[in-house]
mmCIF file of C-alpha atoms in Angstrom:
data_model
loop_
_atom_site.group_PDB
_atom_site.id
_atom_site.type_symbol
_atom_site.label_atom_id
_atom_site.label_comp_id
_atom_site.label_asym_id
_atom_site.label_seq_id
_atom_site.Cartn_x
_atom_site.Cartn_y
_atom_site.Cartn_z
ATOM 1 C CA UNK A 1 -56.096 64.509 -150.291
ATOM 2 C CA UNK A 2 -56.337 60.604 -150.803
ATOM 3 C CA UNK A 3 -57.877 58.737 -153.353
ATOM 4 C CA UNK A 4 -60.867 57.844 -150.841
ATOM 5 C CA UNK A 5 -61.439 61.581 -149.997
ATOM 6 C CA UNK A 6 -61.718 62.323 -153.658
ATOM 7 C CA UNK A 7 -64.170 59.279 -154.427
ATOM 8 C CA UNK A 8 -67.143 61.079 -153.433
ATOM 9 C CA UNK A 9 -68.426 64.120 -155.558
ATOM 10 C CA UNK A 10 -70.917 65.669 -152.986
ATOM 11 C CA UNK A 11 -70.610 67.196 -149.717
ATOM 12 C CA UNK A 12 -71.470 64.915 -146.759
ATOM 13 C CA UNK A 13 -73.066 67.800 -144.729
ATOM 14 C CA UNK A 14 -75.223 69.686 -147.430
ATOM 15 C CA UNK A 15 -74.805 67.403 -150.440
ATOM 16 C CA UNK A 16 -73.648 69.910 -152.774
ATOM 17 C CA UNK A 17 -71.378 68.935 -155.568
ATOM 18 C CA UNK A 18 -67.875 69.755 -154.579
ATOM 19 C CA UNK A 19 -64.177 69.739 -156.128
ATOM 20 C CA UNK A 20 -61.578 70.129 -153.884
ATOM 21 C CA UNK A 21 -60.878 69.815 -150.156
ATOM 22 C CA UNK A 22 -63.744 72.053 -148.894
ATOM 23 C CA UNK A 23 -67.471 72.577 -149.929
ATOM 24 C CA UNK A 24 -68.131 75.843 -151.399
ATOM 25 C CA UNK A 25 -71.743 76.180 -149.870
ATOM 26 C CA UNK A 26 -70.996 74.974 -146.229
ATOM 27 C CA UNK A 27 -67.353 75.290 -145.970
ATOM 28 C CA UNK A 28 -67.027 71.716 -144.513
ATOM 29 C CA UNK A 29 -63.593 69.943 -145.112
ATOM 30 C CA UNK A 30 -64.197 67.064 -147.794
ATOM 31 C CA UNK A 31 -63.270 63.818 -145.870
ATOM 32 C CA UNK A 32 -64.541 60.187 -147.027
ATOM 33 C CA UNK A 33 -64.574 57.325 -144.666
ATOM 34 C CA UNK A 34 -64.074 56.755 -141.093
ATOM 35 C CA UNK A 35 -62.211 59.653 -139.144
ATOM 36 C CA UNK A 36 -58.829 59.075 -138.073
ATOM 37 C CA UNK A 37 -56.358 60.176 -135.474
ATOM 38 C CA UNK A 38 -54.527 61.863 -138.053
ATOM 39 C CA UNK A 39 -57.560 64.008 -138.849
ATOM 40 C CA UNK A 40 -57.927 65.143 -135.267
ATOM 41 C CA UNK A 41 -54.263 66.046 -134.997
ATOM 42 C CA UNK A 42 -54.246 67.967 -138.249
ATOM 43 C CA UNK A 43 -57.442 69.895 -136.982
ATOM 44 C CA UNK A 44 -55.732 70.491 -133.808
ATOM 45 C CA UNK A 45 -52.627 72.013 -135.641
ATOM 46 C CA UNK A 46 -55.026 73.983 -137.878
ATOM 47 C CA UNK A 47 -56.745 75.455 -134.780
ATOM 48 C CA UNK A 48 -53.186 76.626 -133.285
ATOM 49 C CA UNK A 49 -52.168 78.107 -136.510
ATOM 50 C CA UNK A 50 -55.131 79.738 -137.915
ATOM 51 C CA UNK A 51 -57.821 80.835 -135.259
ATOM 52 C CA UNK A 52 -55.665 80.974 -132.240
ATOM 53 C CA UNK A 53 -53.246 83.256 -133.818
ATOM 54 C CA UNK A 54 -55.870 85.936 -133.848
ATOM 55 C CA UNK A 55 -56.647 85.311 -130.252
ATOM 56 C CA UNK A 56 -52.967 85.697 -129.194
ATOM 57 C CA UNK A 57 -52.755 88.871 -131.672
ATOM 58 C CA UNK A 58 -55.794 90.391 -130.139
ATOM 59 C CA UNK A 59 -54.678 89.746 -126.513
ATOM 60 C CA UNK A 60 -51.282 91.084 -127.323
ATOM 61 C CA UNK A 61 -52.457 94.236 -128.942
ATOM 62 C CA UNK A 62 -55.157 94.708 -126.181
ATOM 63 C CA UNK A 63 -52.348 94.587 -123.552
ATOM 64 C CA UNK A 64 -49.841 96.867 -125.482
ATOM 65 C CA UNK A 65 -52.099 99.103 -127.224
ATOM 66 C CA UNK A 66 -55.681 99.513 -125.537
ATOM 67 C CA UNK A 67 -58.019 101.159 -127.920
ATOM 68 C CA UNK A 68 -55.978 100.277 -131.002
ATOM 69 C CA UNK A 69 -57.696 97.118 -131.786
ATOM 70 C CA UNK A 70 -61.295 98.779 -131.583
ATOM 71 C CA UNK A 71 -60.018 101.478 -133.989
ATOM 72 C CA UNK A 72 -58.612 99.149 -136.442
ATOM 73 C CA UNK A 73 -61.741 97.082 -136.021
ATOM 74 C CA UNK A 74 -64.230 99.707 -136.557
ATOM 75 C CA UNK A 75 -61.945 101.118 -139.655
ATOM 76 C CA UNK A 76 -62.550 97.477 -141.418
ATOM 77 C CA UNK A 77 -59.394 95.812 -140.527
ATOM 78 C CA UNK A 78 -61.230 92.751 -138.936
ATOM 79 C CA UNK A 79 -59.905 89.636 -140.005
ATOM 80 C CA UNK A 80 -56.680 89.794 -137.776
ATOM 81 C CA UNK A 81 -58.801 90.409 -134.694
ATOM 82 C CA UNK A 82 -61.343 88.210 -132.630
ATOM 83 C CA UNK A 83 -64.939 89.568 -132.984
ATOM 84 C CA UNK A 84 -65.481 91.939 -129.866
ATOM 85 C CA UNK A 85 -68.583 90.405 -128.895
ATOM 86 C CA UNK A 86 -67.392 86.768 -129.032
ATOM 87 C CA UNK A 87 -64.079 87.830 -126.986
ATOM 88 C CA UNK A 88 -66.137 89.583 -124.320
ATOM 89 C CA UNK A 89 -68.311 86.462 -123.730
ATOM 90 C CA UNK A 90 -65.176 84.285 -123.541
ATOM 91 C CA UNK A 91 -63.216 86.451 -121.457
ATOM 92 C CA UNK A 92 -66.168 87.075 -118.919
ATOM 93 C CA UNK A 93 -66.964 83.479 -118.892
ATOM 94 C CA UNK A 94 -63.280 82.665 -118.069
ATOM 95 C CA UNK A 95 -63.287 85.485 -115.296
ATOM 96 C CA UNK A 96 -66.314 84.172 -113.757
ATOM 97 C CA UNK A 97 -65.010 80.603 -113.808
ATOM 98 C CA UNK A 98 -61.940 81.731 -112.135
ATOM 99 C CA UNK A 99 -63.750 83.542 -109.639
ATOM 100 C CA UNK A 100 -65.697 80.740 -108.691
ATOM 101 C CA UNK A 101 -62.755 78.307 -108.517
ATOM 102 C CA UNK A 102 -60.891 80.535 -106.304
ATOM 103 C CA UNK A 103 -63.872 81.279 -103.904
ATOM 104 C CA UNK A 104 -64.286 85.090 -105.007
ATOM 105 C CA UNK A 105 -67.746 84.804 -105.324
ATOM 106 C CA UNK A 106 -70.065 84.994 -102.614
ATOM 107 C CA UNK A 107 -72.799 82.687 -102.273
ATOM 108 C CA UNK A 108 -76.535 84.387 -102.526
ATOM 109 C CA UNK A 109 -77.551 82.802 -99.272
ATOM 110 C CA UNK A 110 -74.541 84.156 -97.285
ATOM 111 C CA UNK A 111 -75.079 87.604 -98.695
ATOM 112 C CA UNK A 112 -78.887 87.722 -98.133
ATOM 113 C CA UNK A 113 -78.343 86.608 -94.507
ATOM 114 C CA UNK A 114 -75.884 89.447 -93.999
ATOM 115 C CA UNK A 115 -78.270 92.247 -95.486
ATOM 116 C CA UNK A 116 -81.236 90.495 -93.516
ATOM 117 C CA UNK A 117 -78.856 91.522 -90.422
ATOM 118 C CA UNK A 118 -78.378 94.676 -91.665
ATOM 119 C CA UNK A 119 -82.237 95.504 -91.575
ATOM 120 C CA UNK A 120 -82.619 96.665 -94.936
ATOM 121 C CA UNK A 121 -85.733 96.566 -97.237
ATOM 122 C CA UNK A 122 -86.664 93.548 -99.325
ATOM 123 C CA UNK A 123 -86.082 95.497 -102.470
ATOM 124 C CA UNK A 124 -82.517 96.707 -101.450
ATOM 125 C CA UNK A 125 -81.628 92.912 -100.298
ATOM 126 C CA UNK A 126 -82.843 91.762 -103.749
ATOM 127 C CA UNK A 127 -81.020 94.524 -105.585
ATOM 128 C CA UNK A 128 -77.899 94.090 -103.780
ATOM 129 C CA UNK A 129 -77.758 90.213 -104.213
ATOM 130 C CA UNK A 130 -78.253 90.593 -107.913
ATOM 131 C CA UNK A 131 -75.797 93.313 -108.450
ATOM 132 C CA UNK A 132 -72.964 92.003 -106.030
ATOM 133 C CA UNK A 133 -73.226 88.396 -107.250
ATOM 134 C CA UNK A 134 -73.842 88.992 -111.018
ATOM 135 C CA UNK A 135 -72.321 92.424 -111.606
ATOM 136 C CA UNK A 136 -70.059 91.102 -114.472
ATOM 137 C CA UNK A 137 -72.968 89.977 -116.339
ATOM 138 C CA UNK A 138 -75.093 93.082 -115.627
ATOM 139 C CA UNK A 139 -72.042 95.128 -116.943
ATOM 140 C CA UNK A 140 -72.194 92.957 -120.098
ATOM 141 C CA UNK A 141 -75.926 93.488 -120.574
ATOM 142 C CA UNK A 142 -75.522 97.276 -119.868
ATOM 143 C CA UNK A 143 -72.929 97.936 -122.565
ATOM 144 C CA UNK A 144 -75.441 98.686 -125.220
ATOM 145 C CA UNK A 145 -77.118 101.087 -123.178
ATOM 146 C CA UNK A 146 -73.854 102.565 -122.268
ATOM 147 C CA UNK A 147 -72.707 102.863 -125.927
ATOM 148 C CA UNK A 148 -75.848 104.784 -126.582
ATOM 149 C CA UNK A 149 -75.172 107.327 -123.624
ATOM 150 C CA UNK A 150 -71.265 107.664 -124.918
ATOM 151 C CA UNK A 151 -72.266 107.983 -128.456
ATOM 152 C CA UNK A 152 -74.576 110.695 -127.836
ATOM 153 C CA UNK A 153 -72.220 112.356 -125.609
ATOM 154 C CA UNK A 154 -69.591 112.703 -128.303
ATOM 155 C CA UNK A 155 -71.843 112.975 -131.223
ATOM 156 C CA UNK A 156 -69.198 115.061 -133.086
ATOM 157 C CA UNK A 157 -66.761 112.116 -133.415
ATOM 158 C CA UNK A 158 -66.585 110.129 -136.465
ATOM 159 C CA UNK A 159 -67.674 106.833 -134.854
ATOM 160 C CA UNK A 160 -71.335 105.590 -134.904
ATOM 161 C CA UNK A 161 -73.134 103.852 -132.270
ATOM 162 C CA UNK A 162 -71.857 100.319 -133.453
ATOM 163 C CA UNK A 163 -68.222 101.502 -133.432
ATOM 164 C CA UNK A 164 -68.659 102.875 -130.006
ATOM 165 C CA UNK A 165 -70.202 99.736 -128.721
ATOM 166 C CA UNK A 166 -67.116 97.730 -130.259
ATOM 167 C CA UNK A 167 -64.743 100.071 -128.117
ATOM 168 C CA UNK A 168 -66.745 99.323 -125.027
ATOM 169 C CA UNK A 169 -66.634 95.516 -125.724
ATOM 170 C CA UNK A 170 -62.968 95.366 -126.194
ATOM 171 C CA UNK A 171 -62.271 97.644 -122.982
ATOM 172 C CA UNK A 172 -64.539 95.481 -121.134
ATOM 173 C CA UNK A 173 -62.604 92.311 -122.248
ATOM 174 C CA UNK A 174 -59.372 93.809 -121.297
ATOM 175 C CA UNK A 175 -60.916 94.981 -117.762
ATOM 176 C CA UNK A 176 -61.927 91.217 -117.334
ATOM 177 C CA UNK A 177 -58.515 90.084 -118.344
ATOM 178 C CA UNK A 178 -56.787 92.205 -115.737
ATOM 179 C CA UNK A 179 -59.555 91.175 -113.182
ATOM 180 C CA UNK A 180 -58.021 87.610 -113.669
ATOM 181 C CA UNK A 181 -54.706 88.884 -112.785
ATOM 182 C CA UNK A 182 -56.026 90.779 -109.742
ATOM 183 C CA UNK A 183 -57.891 87.823 -108.256
ATOM 184 C CA UNK A 184 -54.756 85.891 -108.800
ATOM 185 C CA UNK A 185 -52.584 88.225 -106.935
ATOM 186 C CA UNK A 186 -55.425 88.490 -104.169
ATOM 187 C CA UNK A 187 -55.298 84.597 -103.971
ATOM 188 C CA UNK A 188 -51.660 84.591 -104.001
ATOM 189 C CA UNK A 189 -51.000 86.582 -101.082
ATOM 190 C CA UNK A 190 -54.155 85.698 -99.106
ATOM 191 C CA UNK A 191 -55.854 88.951 -99.327
ATOM 192 C CA UNK A 192 -59.590 89.547 -98.694
ATOM 193 C CA UNK A 193 -61.305 89.634 -101.812
ATOM 194 C CA UNK A 194 -64.283 91.521 -100.312
ATOM 195 C CA UNK A 195 -62.088 94.204 -98.809
ATOM 196 C CA UNK A 196 -62.315 97.806 -99.712
ATOM 197 C CA UNK A 197 -58.952 97.882 -100.852
ATOM 198 C CA UNK A 198 -59.917 95.220 -103.657
ATOM 199 C CA UNK A 199 -62.737 97.709 -104.770
ATOM 200 C CA UNK A 200 -60.025 100.607 -105.113
ATOM 201 C CA UNK A 201 -57.707 98.525 -106.901
ATOM 202 C CA UNK A 202 -60.547 97.230 -109.390
ATOM 203 C CA UNK A 203 -61.958 100.828 -109.949
ATOM 204 C CA UNK A 204 -58.241 101.816 -110.488
ATOM 205 C CA UNK A 205 -57.999 99.271 -113.030
ATOM 206 C CA UNK A 206 -61.123 100.128 -114.683
ATOM 207 C CA UNK A 207 -60.380 103.817 -115.083
ATOM 208 C CA UNK A 208 -57.000 103.152 -116.440
ATOM 209 C CA UNK A 209 -58.436 100.605 -119.088
ATOM 210 C CA UNK A 210 -60.965 102.841 -120.350
ATOM 211 C CA UNK A 211 -58.772 106.145 -120.144
ATOM 212 C CA UNK A 212 -56.155 104.167 -122.380
ATOM 213 C CA UNK A 213 -58.939 102.728 -124.826
ATOM 214 C CA UNK A 214 -60.787 105.721 -125.251
ATOM 215 C CA UNK A 215 -57.907 108.056 -125.385
ATOM 216 C CA UNK A 216 -56.397 106.111 -128.560
ATOM 217 C CA UNK A 217 -59.935 105.337 -130.027
ATOM 218 C CA UNK A 218 -61.001 108.979 -130.229
ATOM 219 C CA UNK A 219 -57.301 110.370 -130.564
ATOM 220 C CA UNK A 220 -57.704 112.730 -127.335
ATOM 221 C CA UNK A 221 -54.781 114.419 -125.646
ATOM 222 C CA UNK A 222 -53.903 113.069 -122.502
ATOM 223 C CA UNK A 223 -55.819 116.036 -120.665
ATOM 224 C CA UNK A 224 -58.931 115.728 -122.776
ATOM 225 C CA UNK A 225 -59.053 111.998 -121.780
ATOM 226 C CA UNK A 226 -58.765 112.811 -118.090
ATOM 227 C CA UNK A 227 -61.651 115.045 -118.321
ATOM 228 C CA UNK A 228 -63.970 113.041 -120.504
ATOM 229 C CA UNK A 229 -63.150 109.396 -119.599
ATOM 230 C CA UNK A 230 -64.744 109.598 -116.096
ATOM 231 C CA UNK A 231 -68.067 110.215 -117.906
ATOM 232 C CA UNK A 232 -67.600 107.104 -119.887
ATOM 233 C CA UNK A 233 -67.047 105.180 -116.805
ATOM 234 C CA UNK A 234 -69.867 106.637 -114.996
ATOM 235 C CA UNK A 235 -72.125 106.034 -118.194
ATOM 236 C CA UNK A 236 -71.142 102.320 -117.733
ATOM 237 C CA UNK A 237 -71.809 102.347 -113.930
ATOM 238 C CA UNK A 238 -75.292 104.164 -114.374
ATOM 239 C CA UNK A 239 -76.388 101.613 -117.100
ATOM 240 C CA UNK A 240 -75.538 98.796 -114.907
ATOM 241 C CA UNK A 241 -77.187 100.116 -111.951
ATOM 242 C CA UNK A 242 -80.400 100.623 -113.950
ATOM 243 C CA UNK A 243 -80.388 97.317 -115.483
ATOM 244 C CA UNK A 244 -79.905 96.005 -111.848
ATOM 245 C CA UNK A 245 -82.830 98.113 -110.811
ATOM 246 C CA UNK A 246 -85.145 96.733 -113.638
ATOM 247 C CA UNK A 247 -84.258 93.163 -112.941
ATOM 248 C CA UNK A 248 -85.081 93.642 -109.330
ATOM 249 C CA UNK A 249 -88.332 95.459 -109.969
ATOM 250 C CA UNK A 250 -89.318 92.663 -112.261
ATOM 251 C CA UNK A 251 -88.340 89.925 -109.676
ATOM 252 C CA UNK A 252 -90.182 91.806 -106.763
ATOM 253 C CA UNK A 253 -93.356 92.440 -108.740
ATOM 254 C CA UNK A 254 -93.901 89.167 -110.496
#
């Protein structure tokens, strides 16, 4: 730290008396004077060596050992991994941005016109528009309800509601990571993203991700996992459909 940096005795953010490089109250780095290029370079290096290390470790362990990250996080070993809710928001945001950039999201007007030609009810049109165009966000919002169903379904396990939700959040983040890969493959080979084949592939990826995650998380055998994991998958689908139904009801009524 330079002499200029040590000149001030109070934090410039919260005015707390400090001694050292960081404020003990708010955690801001103690820097006096104008910001320099060196400051931004050092901040960038710190981000790469500290925060991003957790991100890379979380991604690596999610791909290699699905369910293991959630198990460690729920057991108290949290510092080495990114918070599951934050990770899920970031990955879903990237997934939606990637879909938008690659043309993987149909516009509401085009889909509405198609449904009008199909001659379905107004409620069904609104419901399908919401579900098809915003299903990723709906799944995210449905996770707390799905976690409740899963928690009471496996009430004899050692994990409480929050631990169950953590497992579903990490599994959903991994599912979206594979989704980005899937969209890339479909785009690379000029395949129809809205085909039934894509839906089958998407469902297969989802079942595999949740199977591996729940199997490791709960310590199930492969046979027990094959029997119970479809229920977890169905719980998530049911919660998402219910959320879409409630949103549609609110829109059509008000």
